[in-house]
PDB file of C-alpha atoms in Angstrom:
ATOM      1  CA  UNK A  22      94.792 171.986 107.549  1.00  0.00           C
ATOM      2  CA  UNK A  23      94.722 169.134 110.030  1.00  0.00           C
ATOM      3  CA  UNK A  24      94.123 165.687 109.052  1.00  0.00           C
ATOM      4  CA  UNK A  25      90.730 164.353 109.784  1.00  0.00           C
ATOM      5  CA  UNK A  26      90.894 162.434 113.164  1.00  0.00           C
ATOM      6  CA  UNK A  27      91.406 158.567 113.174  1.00  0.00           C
ATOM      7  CA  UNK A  28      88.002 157.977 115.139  1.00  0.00           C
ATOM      8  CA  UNK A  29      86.545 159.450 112.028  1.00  0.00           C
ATOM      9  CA  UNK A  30      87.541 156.255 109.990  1.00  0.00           C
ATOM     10  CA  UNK A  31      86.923 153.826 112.423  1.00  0.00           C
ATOM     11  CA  UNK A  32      83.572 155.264 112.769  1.00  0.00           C
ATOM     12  CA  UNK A  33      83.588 154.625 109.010  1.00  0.00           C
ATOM     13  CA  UNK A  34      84.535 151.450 109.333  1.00  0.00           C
ATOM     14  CA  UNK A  35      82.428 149.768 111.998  1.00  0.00           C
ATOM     15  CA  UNK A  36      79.189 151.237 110.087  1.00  0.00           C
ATOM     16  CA  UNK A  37      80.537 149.648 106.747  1.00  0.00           C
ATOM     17  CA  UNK A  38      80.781 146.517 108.831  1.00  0.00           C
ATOM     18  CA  UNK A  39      77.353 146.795 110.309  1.00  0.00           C
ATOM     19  CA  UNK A  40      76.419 146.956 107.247  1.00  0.00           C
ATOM     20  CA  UNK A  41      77.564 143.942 105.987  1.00  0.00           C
ATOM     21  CA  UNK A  42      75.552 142.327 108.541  1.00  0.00           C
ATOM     22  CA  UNK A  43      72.655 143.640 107.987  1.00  0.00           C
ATOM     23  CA  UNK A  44      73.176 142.555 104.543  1.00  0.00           C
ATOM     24  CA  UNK A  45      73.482 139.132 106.191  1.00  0.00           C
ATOM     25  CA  UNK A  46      70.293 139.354 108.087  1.00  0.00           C
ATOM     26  CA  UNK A  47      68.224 140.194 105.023  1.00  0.00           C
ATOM     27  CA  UNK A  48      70.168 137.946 102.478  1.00  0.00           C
ATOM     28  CA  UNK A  49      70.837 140.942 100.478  1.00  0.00           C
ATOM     29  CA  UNK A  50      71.904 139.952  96.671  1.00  0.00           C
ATOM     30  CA  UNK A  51      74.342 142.729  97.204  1.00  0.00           C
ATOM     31  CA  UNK A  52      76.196 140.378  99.726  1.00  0.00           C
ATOM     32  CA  UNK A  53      75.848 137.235  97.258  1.00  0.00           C
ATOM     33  CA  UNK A  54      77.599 139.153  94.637  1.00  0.00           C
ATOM     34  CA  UNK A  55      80.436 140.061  96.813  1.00  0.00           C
ATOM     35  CA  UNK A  56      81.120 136.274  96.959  1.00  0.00           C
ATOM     36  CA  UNK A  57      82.075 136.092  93.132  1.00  0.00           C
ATOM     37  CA  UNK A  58      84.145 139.871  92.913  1.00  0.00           C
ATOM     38  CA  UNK A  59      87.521 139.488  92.006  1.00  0.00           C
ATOM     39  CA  UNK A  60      90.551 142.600  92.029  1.00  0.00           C
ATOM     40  CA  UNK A  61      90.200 145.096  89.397  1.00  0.00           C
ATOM     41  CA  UNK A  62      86.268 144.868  89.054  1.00  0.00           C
ATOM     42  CA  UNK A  63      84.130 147.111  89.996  1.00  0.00           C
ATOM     43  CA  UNK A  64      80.413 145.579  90.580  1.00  0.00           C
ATOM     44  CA  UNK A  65      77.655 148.204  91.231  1.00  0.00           C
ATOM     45  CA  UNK A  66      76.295 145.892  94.176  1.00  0.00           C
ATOM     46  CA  UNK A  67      79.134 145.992  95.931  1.00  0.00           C
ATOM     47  CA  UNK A  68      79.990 149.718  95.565  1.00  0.00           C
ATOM     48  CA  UNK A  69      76.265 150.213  97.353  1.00  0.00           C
ATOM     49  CA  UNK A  70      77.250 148.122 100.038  1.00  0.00           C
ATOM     50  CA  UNK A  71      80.582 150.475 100.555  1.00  0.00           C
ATOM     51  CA  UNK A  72      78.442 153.723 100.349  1.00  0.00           C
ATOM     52  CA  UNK A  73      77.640 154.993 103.768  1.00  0.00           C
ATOM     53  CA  UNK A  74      75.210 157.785 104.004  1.00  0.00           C
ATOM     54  CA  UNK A  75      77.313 160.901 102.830  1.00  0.00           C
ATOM     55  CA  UNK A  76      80.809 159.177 103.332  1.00  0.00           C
ATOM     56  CA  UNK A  77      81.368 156.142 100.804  1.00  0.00           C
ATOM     57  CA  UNK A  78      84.603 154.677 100.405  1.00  0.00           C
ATOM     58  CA  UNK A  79      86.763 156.258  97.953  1.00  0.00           C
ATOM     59  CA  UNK A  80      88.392 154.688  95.000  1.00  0.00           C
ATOM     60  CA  UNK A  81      91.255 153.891  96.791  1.00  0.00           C
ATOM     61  CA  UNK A  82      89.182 151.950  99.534  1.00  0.00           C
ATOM     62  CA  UNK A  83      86.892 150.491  97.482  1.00  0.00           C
ATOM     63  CA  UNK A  84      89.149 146.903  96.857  1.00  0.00           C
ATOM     64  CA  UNK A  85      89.679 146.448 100.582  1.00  0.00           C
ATOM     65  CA  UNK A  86      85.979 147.100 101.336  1.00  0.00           C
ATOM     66  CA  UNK A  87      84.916 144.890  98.940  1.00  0.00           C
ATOM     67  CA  UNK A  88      87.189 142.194  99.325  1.00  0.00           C
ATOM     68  CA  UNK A  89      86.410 142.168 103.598  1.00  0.00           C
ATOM     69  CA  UNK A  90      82.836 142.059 102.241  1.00  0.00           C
ATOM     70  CA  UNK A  91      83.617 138.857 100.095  1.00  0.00           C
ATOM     71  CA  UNK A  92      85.588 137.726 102.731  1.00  0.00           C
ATOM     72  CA  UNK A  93      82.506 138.602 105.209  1.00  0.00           C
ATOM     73  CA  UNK A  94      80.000 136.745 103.052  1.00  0.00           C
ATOM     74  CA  UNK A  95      82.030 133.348 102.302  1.00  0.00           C
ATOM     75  CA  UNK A  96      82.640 133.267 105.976  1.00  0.00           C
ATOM     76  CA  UNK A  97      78.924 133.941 106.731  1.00  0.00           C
ATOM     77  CA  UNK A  98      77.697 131.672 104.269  1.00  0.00           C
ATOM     78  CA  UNK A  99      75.107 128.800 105.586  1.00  0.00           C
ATOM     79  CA  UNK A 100      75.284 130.975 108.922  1.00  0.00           C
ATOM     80  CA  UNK A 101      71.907 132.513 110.870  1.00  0.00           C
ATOM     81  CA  UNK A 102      73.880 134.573 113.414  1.00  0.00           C
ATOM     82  CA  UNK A 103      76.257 137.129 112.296  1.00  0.00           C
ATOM     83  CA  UNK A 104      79.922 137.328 114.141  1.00  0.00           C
ATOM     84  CA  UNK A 105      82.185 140.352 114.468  1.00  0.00           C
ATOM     85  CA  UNK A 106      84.904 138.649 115.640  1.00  0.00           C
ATOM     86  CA  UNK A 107      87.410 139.498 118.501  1.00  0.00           C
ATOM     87  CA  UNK A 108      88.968 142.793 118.153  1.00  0.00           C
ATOM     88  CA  UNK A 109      92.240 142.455 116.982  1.00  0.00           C
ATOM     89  CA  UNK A 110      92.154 139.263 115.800  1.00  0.00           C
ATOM     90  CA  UNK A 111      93.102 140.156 112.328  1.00  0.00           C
ATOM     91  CA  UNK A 112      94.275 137.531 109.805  1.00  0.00           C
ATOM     92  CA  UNK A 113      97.291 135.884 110.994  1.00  0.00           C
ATOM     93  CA  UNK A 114      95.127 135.360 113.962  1.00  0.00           C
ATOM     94  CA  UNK A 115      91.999 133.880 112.079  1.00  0.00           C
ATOM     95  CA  UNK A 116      94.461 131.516 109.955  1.00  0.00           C
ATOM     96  CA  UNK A 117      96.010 130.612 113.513  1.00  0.00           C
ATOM     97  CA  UNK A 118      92.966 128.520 113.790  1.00  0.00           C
ATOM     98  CA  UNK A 119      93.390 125.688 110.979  1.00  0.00           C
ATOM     99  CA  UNK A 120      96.606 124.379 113.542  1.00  0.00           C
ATOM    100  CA  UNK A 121     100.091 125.546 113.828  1.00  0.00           C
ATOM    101  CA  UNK A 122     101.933 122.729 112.699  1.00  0.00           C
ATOM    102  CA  UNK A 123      99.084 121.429 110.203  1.00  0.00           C
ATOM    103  CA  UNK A 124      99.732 121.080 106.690  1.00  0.00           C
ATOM    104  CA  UNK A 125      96.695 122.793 105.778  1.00  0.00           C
ATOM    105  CA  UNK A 126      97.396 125.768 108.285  1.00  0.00           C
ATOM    106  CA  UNK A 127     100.771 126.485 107.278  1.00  0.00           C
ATOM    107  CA  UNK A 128     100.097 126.155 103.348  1.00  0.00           C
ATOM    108  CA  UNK A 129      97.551 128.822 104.246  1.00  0.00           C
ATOM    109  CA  UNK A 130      99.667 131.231 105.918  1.00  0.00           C
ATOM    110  CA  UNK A 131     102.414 130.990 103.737  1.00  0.00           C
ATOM    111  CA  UNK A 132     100.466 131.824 100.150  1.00  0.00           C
ATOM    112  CA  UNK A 133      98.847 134.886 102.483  1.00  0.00           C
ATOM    113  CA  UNK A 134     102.220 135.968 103.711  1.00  0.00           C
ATOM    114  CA  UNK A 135     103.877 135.283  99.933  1.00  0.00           C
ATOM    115  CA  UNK A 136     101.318 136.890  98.029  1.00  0.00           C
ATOM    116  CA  UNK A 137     102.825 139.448  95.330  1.00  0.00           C
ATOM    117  CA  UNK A 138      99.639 140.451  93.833  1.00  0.00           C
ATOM    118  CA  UNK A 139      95.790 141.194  94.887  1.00  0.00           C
ATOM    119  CA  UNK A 140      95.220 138.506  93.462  1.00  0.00           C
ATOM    120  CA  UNK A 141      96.880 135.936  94.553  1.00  0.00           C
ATOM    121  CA  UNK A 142      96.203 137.708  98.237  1.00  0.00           C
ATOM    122  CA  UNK A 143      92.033 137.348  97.295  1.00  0.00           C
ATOM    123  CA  UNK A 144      92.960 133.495  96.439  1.00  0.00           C
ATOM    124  CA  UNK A 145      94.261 132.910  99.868  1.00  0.00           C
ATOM    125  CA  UNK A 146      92.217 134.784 101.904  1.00  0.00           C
ATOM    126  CA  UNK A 147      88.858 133.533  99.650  1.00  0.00           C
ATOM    127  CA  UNK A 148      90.677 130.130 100.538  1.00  0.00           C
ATOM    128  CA  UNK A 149      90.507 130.812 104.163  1.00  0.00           C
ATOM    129  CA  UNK A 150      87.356 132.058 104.719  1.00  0.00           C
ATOM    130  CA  UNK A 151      85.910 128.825 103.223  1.00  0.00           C
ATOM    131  CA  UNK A 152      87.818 126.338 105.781  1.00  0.00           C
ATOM    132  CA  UNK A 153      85.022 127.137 108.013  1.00  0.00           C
ATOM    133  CA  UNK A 154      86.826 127.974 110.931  1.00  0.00           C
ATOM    134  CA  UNK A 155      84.636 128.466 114.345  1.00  0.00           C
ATOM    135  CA  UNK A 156      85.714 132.285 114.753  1.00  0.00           C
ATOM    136  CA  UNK A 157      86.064 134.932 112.249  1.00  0.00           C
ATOM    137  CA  UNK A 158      88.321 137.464 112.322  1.00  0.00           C
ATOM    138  CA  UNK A 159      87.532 140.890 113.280  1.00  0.00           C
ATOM    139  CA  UNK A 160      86.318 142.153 110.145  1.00  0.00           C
ATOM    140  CA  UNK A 161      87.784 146.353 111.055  1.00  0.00           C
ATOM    141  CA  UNK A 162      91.229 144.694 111.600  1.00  0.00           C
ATOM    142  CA  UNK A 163      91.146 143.136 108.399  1.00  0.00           C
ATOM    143  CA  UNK A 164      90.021 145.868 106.723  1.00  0.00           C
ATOM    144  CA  UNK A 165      93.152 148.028 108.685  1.00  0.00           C
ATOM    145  CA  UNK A 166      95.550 144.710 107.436  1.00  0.00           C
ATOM    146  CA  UNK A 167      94.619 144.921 104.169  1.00  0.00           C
ATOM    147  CA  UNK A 168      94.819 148.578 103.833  1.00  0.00           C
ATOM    148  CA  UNK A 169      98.474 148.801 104.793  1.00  0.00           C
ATOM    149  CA  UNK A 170      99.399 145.331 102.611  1.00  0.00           C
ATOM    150  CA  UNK A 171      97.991 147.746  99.827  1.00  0.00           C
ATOM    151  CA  UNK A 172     100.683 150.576 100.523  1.00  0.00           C
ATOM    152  CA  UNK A 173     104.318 148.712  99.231  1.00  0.00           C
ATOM    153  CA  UNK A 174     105.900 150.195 102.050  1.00  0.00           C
ATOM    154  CA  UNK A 175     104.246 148.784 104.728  1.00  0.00           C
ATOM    155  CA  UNK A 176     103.267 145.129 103.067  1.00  0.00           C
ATOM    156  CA  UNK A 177     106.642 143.476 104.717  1.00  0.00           C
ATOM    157  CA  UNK A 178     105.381 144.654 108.042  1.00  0.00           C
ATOM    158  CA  UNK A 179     102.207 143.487 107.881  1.00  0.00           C
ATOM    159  CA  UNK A 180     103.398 139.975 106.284  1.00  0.00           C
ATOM    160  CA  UNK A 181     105.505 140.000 109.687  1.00  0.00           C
ATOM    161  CA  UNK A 182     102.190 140.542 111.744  1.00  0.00           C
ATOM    162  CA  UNK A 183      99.945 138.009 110.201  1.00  0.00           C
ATOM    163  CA  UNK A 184     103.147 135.223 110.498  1.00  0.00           C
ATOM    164  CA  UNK A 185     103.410 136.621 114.300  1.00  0.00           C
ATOM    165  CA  UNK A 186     100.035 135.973 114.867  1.00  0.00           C
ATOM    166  CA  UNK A 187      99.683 132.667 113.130  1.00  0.00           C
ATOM    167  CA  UNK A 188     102.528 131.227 115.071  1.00  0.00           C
ATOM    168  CA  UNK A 189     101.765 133.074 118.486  1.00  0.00           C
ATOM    169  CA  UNK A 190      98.994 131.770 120.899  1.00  0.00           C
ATOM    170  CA  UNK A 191      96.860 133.936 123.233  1.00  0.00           C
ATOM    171  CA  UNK A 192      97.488 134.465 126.514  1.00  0.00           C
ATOM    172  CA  UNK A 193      95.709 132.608 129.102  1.00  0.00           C
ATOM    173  CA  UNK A 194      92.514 133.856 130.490  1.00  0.00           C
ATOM    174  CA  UNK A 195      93.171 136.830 133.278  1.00  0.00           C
ATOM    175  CA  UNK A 196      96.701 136.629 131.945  1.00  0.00           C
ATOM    176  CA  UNK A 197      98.425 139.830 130.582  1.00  0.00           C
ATOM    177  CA  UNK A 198     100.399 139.143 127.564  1.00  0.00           C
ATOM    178  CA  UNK A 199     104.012 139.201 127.608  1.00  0.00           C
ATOM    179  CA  UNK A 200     106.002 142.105 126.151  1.00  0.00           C
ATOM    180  CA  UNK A 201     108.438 140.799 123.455  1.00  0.00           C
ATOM    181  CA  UNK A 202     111.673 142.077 125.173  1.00  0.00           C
ATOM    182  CA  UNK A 203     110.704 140.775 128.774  1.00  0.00           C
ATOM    183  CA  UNK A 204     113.177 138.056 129.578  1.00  0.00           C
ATOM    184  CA  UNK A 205     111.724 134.738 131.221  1.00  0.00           C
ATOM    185  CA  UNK A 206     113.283 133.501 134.758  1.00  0.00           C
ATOM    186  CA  UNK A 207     114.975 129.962 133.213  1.00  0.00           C
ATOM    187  CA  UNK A 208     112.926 127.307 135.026  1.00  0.00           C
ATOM    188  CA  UNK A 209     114.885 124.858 137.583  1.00  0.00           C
ATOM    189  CA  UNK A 210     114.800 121.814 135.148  1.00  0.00           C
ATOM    190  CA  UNK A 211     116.503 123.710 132.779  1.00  0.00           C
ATOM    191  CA  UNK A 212     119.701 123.087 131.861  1.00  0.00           C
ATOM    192  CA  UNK A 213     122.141 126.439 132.365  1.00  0.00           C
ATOM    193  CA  UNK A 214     123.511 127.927 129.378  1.00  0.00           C
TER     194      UNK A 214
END
């Protein structure tokens, strides 16, 4: 039997999302109790915000879902308009925003990158969705982060990512973005090596 196609989930995904939002818009207390779930509970509220139609997230799911929808509603919080954020701008990206080089920004990224447990990961992440930043992440690419941090063999990778994208800056606007093997002509004033 072939596996179920990956449009399928992200079809999944971005309705989960929407519904998070439309959470937002009607100040659901589903969303408010989101804010307080921890790893390892289970809260009725938030397992009706995760169940979509005839396809709700499955057990193994269900703590990413609900912590991008505790994520979602700290971010949110005090906010009228709902943001989806930029796709692909997953976590490393979002912290990326408190400064490279700031104290604050690079305590940040290192307790999400040096995380052992989900719950020291739902401390830092809580942590950064409360700094206010001016963007959110892309709530489907945190929900893809966080499901591969969950699987031990792909947590180092991901670590990797969000620390590449904390400490890498966007490309211009217009500009394509460099491949990481492409090797830069040495400007004039440099010195040769």
């Amino acid at each position: 039997m072939a596996a179920p196609p990956q449009v399928a989930v992200d079809e999944r995904v971005d309705r989960f999302v929407r519904r998070l939002a439309a959470a937002h818009r009607r100040r659901s207390p589903y969303l408010a109790a989101a804010r307080r779930w921890a790893p390892g509970r289970v809260d009725h509220r938030i397992a009706a915000l995760t169940c979509l139609d005839s396809e709700p997230a499955g057990a193994g799911e269900y703590p990413v879902w609900a912590q991008v929808a505790k994520l979602f509603a700290i971010w949110h919080g005090g906010r009228i308009d709902v943001a989806f954020g930029y796709p692909g701008a997953g976590i490393g990206r979002w912290a990326h925003q408190l400064g490279v080089g700031d104290p604050a920004g690079e305590r940040s990224i290192e307790r999400i990158t040096t995380a052992a447990s989900s719950q020291r990961l739902d401390t830092a992440l809580t942590a950064l969705a409360r700094t206010r930043t001016a963007r959110p992440p892309h709530w489907a690419t945190v929900i893809a982060e966080l499901t591969d941090w969950a699987d031990p063999a792909r947590r180092a990778a991901v670590r990797f990512t969000w620390a590449r994208d904390f400490y890498s800056f966007p490309p211009p606007a217009g500009e394509a973005p460099k491949s990481a093997g492409a090797v830069q002509p040495a400007l004039e004033s440099e010195p040769p090596q």
